[in-house]
Coordinates of N, CA and C in Angstrom, one line a residue:
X1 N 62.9 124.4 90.2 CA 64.0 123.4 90.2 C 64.9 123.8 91.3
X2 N 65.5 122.7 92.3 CA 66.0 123.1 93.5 C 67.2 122.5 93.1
X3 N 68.3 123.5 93.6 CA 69.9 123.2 93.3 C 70.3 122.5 94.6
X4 N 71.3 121.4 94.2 CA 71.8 120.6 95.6 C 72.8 122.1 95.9
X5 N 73.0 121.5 97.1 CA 73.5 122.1 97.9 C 75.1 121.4 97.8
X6 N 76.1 122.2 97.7 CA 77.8 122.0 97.6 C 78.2 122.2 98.8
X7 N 79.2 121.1 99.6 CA 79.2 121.2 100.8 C 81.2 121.4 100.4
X8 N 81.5 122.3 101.2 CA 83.0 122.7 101.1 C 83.8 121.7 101.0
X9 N 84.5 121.4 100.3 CA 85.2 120.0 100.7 C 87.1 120.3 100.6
X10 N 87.5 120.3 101.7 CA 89.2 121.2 101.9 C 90.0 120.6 100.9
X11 N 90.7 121.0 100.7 CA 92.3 120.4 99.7 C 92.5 119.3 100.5
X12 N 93.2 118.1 100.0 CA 94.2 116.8 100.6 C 95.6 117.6 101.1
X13 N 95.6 117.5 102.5 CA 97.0 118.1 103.3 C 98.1 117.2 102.5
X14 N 99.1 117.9 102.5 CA 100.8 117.0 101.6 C 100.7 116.0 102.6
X15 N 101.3 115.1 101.9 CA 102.1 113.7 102.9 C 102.9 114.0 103.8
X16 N 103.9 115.1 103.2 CA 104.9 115.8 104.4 C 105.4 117.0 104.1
X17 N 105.0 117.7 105.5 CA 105.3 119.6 105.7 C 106.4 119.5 104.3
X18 N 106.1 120.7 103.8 CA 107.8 120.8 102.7 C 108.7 121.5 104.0
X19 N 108.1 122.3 105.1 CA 109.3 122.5 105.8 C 110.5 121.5 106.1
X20 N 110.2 120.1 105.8 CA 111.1 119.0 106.4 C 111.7 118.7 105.7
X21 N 111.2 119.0 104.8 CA 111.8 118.7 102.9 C 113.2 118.5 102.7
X22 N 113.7 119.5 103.0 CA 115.1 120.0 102.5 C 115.8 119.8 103.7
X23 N 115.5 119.5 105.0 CA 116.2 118.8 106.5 C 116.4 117.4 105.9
X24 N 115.5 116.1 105.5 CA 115.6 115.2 104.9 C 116.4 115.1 103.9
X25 N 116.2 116.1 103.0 CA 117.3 115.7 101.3 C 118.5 115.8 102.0
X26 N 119.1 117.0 103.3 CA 120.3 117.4 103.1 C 120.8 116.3 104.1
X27 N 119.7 115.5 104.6 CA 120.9 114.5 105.8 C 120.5 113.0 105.4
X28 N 119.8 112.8 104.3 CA 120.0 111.6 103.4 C 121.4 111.6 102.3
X29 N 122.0 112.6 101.8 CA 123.1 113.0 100.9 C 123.9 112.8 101.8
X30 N 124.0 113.5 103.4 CA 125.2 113.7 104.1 C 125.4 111.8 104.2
X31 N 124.6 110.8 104.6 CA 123.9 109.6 104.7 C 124.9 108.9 104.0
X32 N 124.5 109.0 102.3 CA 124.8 108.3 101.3 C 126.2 108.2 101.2
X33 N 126.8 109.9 101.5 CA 128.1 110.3 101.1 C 129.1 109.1 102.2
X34 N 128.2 108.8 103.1 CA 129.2 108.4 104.4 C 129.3 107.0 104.0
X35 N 128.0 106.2 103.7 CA 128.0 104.9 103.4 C 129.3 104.9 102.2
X36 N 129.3 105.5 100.9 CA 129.8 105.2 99.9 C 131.3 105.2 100.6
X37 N 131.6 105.9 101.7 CA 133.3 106.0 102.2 C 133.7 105.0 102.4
X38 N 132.3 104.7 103.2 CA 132.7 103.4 104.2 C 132.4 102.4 103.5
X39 N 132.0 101.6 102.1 CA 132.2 100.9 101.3 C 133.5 101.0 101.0
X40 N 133.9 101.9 100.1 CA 135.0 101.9 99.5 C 136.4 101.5 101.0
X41 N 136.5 101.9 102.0 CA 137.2 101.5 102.8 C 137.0 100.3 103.3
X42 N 135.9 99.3 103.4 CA 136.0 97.9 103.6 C 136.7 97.5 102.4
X43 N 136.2 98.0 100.8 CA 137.0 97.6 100.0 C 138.5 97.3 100.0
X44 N 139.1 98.7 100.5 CA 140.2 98.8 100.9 C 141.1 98.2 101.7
X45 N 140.1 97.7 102.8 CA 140.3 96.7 103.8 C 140.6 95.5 103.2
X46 N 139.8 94.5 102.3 CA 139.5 93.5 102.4 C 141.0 93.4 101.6
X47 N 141.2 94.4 101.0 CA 141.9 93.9 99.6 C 143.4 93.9 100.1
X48 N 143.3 94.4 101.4 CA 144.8 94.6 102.5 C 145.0 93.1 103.0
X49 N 144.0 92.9 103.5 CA 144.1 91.8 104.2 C 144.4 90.4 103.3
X50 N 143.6 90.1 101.9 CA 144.3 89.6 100.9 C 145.6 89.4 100.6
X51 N 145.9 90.7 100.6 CA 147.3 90.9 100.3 C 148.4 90.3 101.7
X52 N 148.0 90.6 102.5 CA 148.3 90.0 104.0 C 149.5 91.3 104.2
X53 N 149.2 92.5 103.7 CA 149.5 93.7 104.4 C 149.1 94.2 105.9
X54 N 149.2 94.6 106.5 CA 148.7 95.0 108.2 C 148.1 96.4 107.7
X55 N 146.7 96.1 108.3 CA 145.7 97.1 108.0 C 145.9 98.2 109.2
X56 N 146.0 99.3 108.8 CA 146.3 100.4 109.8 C 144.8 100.8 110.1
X57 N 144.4 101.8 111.3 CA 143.1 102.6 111.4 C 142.3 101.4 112.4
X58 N 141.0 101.6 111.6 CA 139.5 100.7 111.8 C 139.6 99.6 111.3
X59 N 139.5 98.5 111.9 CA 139.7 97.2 111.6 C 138.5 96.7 110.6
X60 N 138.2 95.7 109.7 CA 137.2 95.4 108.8 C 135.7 95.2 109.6
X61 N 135.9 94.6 111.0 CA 134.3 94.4 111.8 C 133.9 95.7 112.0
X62 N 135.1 96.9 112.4 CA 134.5 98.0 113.0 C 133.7 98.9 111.7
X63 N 134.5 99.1 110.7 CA 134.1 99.6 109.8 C 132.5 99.1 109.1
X64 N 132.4 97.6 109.0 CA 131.4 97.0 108.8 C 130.0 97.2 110.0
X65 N 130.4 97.5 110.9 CA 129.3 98.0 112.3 C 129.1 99.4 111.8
X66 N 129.9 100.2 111.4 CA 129.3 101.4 110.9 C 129.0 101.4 109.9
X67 N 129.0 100.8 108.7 CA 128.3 100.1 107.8 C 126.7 100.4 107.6
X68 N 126.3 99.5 108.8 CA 125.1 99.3 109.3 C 124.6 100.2 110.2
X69 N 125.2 100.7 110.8 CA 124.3 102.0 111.8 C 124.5 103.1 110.5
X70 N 125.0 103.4 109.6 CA 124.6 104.6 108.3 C 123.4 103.7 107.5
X71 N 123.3 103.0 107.4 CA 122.2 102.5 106.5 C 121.1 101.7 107.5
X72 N 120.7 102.2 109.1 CA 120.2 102.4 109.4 C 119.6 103.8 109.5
X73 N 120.1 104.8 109.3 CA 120.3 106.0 109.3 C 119.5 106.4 108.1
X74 N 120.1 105.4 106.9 CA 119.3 106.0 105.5 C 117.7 105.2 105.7
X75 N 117.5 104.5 106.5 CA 116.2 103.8 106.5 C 115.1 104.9 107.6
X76 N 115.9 105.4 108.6 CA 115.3 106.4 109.2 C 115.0 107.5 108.4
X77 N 115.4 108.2 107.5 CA 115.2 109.2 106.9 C 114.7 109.0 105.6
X78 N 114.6 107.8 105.0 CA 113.7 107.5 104.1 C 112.8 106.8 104.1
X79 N 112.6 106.1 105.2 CA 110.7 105.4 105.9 C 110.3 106.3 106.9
X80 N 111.0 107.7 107.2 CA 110.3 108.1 108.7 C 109.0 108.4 107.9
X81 N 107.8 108.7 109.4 CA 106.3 108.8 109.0 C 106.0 110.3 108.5
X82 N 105.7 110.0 107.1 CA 105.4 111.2 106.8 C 104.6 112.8 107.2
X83 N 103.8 112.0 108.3 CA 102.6 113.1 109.1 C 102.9 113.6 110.4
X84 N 104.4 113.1 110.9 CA 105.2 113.7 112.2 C 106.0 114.1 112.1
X85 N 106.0 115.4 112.7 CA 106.9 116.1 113.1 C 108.9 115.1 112.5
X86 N 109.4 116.0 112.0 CA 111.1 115.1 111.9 C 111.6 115.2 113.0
X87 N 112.3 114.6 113.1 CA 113.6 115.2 114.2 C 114.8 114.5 113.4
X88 N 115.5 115.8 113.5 CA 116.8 115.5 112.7 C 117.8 114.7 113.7
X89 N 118.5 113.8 112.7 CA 119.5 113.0 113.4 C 120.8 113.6 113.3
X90 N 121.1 114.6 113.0 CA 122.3 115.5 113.4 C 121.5 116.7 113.7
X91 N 121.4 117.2 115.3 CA 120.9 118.4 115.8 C 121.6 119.6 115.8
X92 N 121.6 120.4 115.7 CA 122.3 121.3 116.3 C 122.3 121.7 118.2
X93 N 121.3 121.5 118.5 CA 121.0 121.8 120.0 C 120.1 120.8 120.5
X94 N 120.4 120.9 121.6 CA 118.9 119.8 122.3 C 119.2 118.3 121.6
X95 N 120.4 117.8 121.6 CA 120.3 116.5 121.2 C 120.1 115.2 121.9
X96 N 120.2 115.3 123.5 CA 119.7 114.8 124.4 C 117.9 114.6 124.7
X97 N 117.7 115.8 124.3 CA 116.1 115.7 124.3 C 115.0 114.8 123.3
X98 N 116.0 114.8 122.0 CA 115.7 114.6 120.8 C 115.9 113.0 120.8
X99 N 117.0 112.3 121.5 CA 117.7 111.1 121.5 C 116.3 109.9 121.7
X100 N 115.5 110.1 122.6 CA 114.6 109.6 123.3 C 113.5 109.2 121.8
X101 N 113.1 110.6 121.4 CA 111.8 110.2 120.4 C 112.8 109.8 119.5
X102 N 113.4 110.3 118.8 CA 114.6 109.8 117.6 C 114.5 107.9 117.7
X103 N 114.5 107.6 118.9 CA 114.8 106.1 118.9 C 113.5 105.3 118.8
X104 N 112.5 105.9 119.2 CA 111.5 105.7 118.5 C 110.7 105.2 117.8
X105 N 110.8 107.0 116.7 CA 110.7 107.2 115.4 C 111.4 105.9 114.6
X106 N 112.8 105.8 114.9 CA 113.6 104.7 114.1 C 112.8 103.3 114.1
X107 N 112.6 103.1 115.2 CA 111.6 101.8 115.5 C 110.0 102.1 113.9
X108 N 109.9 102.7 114.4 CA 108.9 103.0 113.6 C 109.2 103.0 111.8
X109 N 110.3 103.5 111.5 CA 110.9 103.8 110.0 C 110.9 102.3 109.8
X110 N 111.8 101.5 110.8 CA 112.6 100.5 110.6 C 111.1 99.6 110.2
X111 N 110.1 99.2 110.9 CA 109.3 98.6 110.3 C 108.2 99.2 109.8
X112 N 108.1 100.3 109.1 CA 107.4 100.4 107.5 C 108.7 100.1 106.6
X113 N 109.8 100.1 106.8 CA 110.6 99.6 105.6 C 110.5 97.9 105.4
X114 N 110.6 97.2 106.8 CA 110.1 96.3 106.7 C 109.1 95.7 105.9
X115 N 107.9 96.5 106.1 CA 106.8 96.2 105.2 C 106.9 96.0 103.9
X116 N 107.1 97.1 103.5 CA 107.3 97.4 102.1 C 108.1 96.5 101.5
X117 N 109.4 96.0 102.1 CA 109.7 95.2 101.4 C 109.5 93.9 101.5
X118 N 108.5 93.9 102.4 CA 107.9 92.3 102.2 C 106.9 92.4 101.4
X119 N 106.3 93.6 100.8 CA 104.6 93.4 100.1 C 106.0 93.3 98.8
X120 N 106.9 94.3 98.4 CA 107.6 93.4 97.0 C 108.3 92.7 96.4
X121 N 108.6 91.8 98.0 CA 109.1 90.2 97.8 C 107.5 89.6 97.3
X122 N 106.7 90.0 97.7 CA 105.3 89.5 97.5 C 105.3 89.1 96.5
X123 N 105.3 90.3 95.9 CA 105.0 91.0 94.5 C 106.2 90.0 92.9
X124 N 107.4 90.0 93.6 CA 108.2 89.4 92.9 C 107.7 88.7 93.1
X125 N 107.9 87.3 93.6 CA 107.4 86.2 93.5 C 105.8 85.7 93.1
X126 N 104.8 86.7 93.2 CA 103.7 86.5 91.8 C 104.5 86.9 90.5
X127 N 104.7 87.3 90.3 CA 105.8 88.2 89.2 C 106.3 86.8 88.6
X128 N 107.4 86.0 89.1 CA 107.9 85.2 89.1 C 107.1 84.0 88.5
X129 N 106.1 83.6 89.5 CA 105.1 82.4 89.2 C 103.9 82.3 88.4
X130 N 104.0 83.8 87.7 CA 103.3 84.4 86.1 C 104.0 83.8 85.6
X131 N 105.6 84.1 85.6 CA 106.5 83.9 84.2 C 106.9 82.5 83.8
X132 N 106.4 82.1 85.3 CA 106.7 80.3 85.0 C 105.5 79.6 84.3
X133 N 104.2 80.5 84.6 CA 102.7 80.1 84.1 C 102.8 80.1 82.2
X134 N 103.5 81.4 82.5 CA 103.5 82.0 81.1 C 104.5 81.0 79.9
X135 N 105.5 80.7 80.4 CA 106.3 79.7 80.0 C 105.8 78.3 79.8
X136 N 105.3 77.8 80.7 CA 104.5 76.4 81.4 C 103.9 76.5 79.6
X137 N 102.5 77.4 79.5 CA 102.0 77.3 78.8 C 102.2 77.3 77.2
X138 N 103.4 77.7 77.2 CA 103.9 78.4 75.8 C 104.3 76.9 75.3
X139 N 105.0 76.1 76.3 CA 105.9 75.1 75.8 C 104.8 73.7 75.1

């Protein structure tokens, strides 16, 4: 009786180094912390301007532009590609060097998040045209 032959077959590599692990958690938090400010201060804005108080500081466009470049920020650090190298978007050194691929990278994050959330707009909307099927039929 002849035994097959077992051919080595490696472990599946992680999705992503854990070295990067905890670079990511700690500059998605720093991320969040900043969006939630800057929510709460357009809040603060809007409800000035209502009131027809004179808004001191950051005007409601500017604050709303930073808005959006922080929650570009959280889309960078939560779609970057898992099998490259990170580059952190708060450096300590070499931030000019880093500037180049960083912008990138972003290009890159920016549409796989894209993706993604077009495959579960997809998804809703079968989702959706079940529940109508499902209804359709019941009645």
């Amino acid at each position: 009786i002849k035994k097959k032959k077992r051919f080595y077959k490696p472990p599946p590599k992680p999705e992503m180094p854990k070295k990067y692990a905890s670079v990511r958690f700690f500059e998605k938090r720093k991320i969040l912390r900043k969006i939630e400010q800057l929510e709460k201060k357009i809040a603060a804005a809007k409800l000035m301007e209502a009131s027809g108080a004179d808004v001191e500081g950051e005007s409601l466009e500017q604050l709303q532009e930073n808005l959006e470049k922080w929650k570009k920020d959280e889309i960078y650090v939560k779609y970057y590609p898992k099998r490259e190298k990170y580059i952190s978007l708060f450096p300590k050194n070499n931030a000019e060097q880093a500037a180049e691929k960083r912008e990138e990278m972003r290009e890159k994050a920016e549409k796989i998040a894209a993706r993604i959330e077009e495959r579960n707009n997809k998804k809703k909307a079968k989702l959706e045209r079940l529940a109508q099927k499902a209804e359709e039929s019941e009645s």
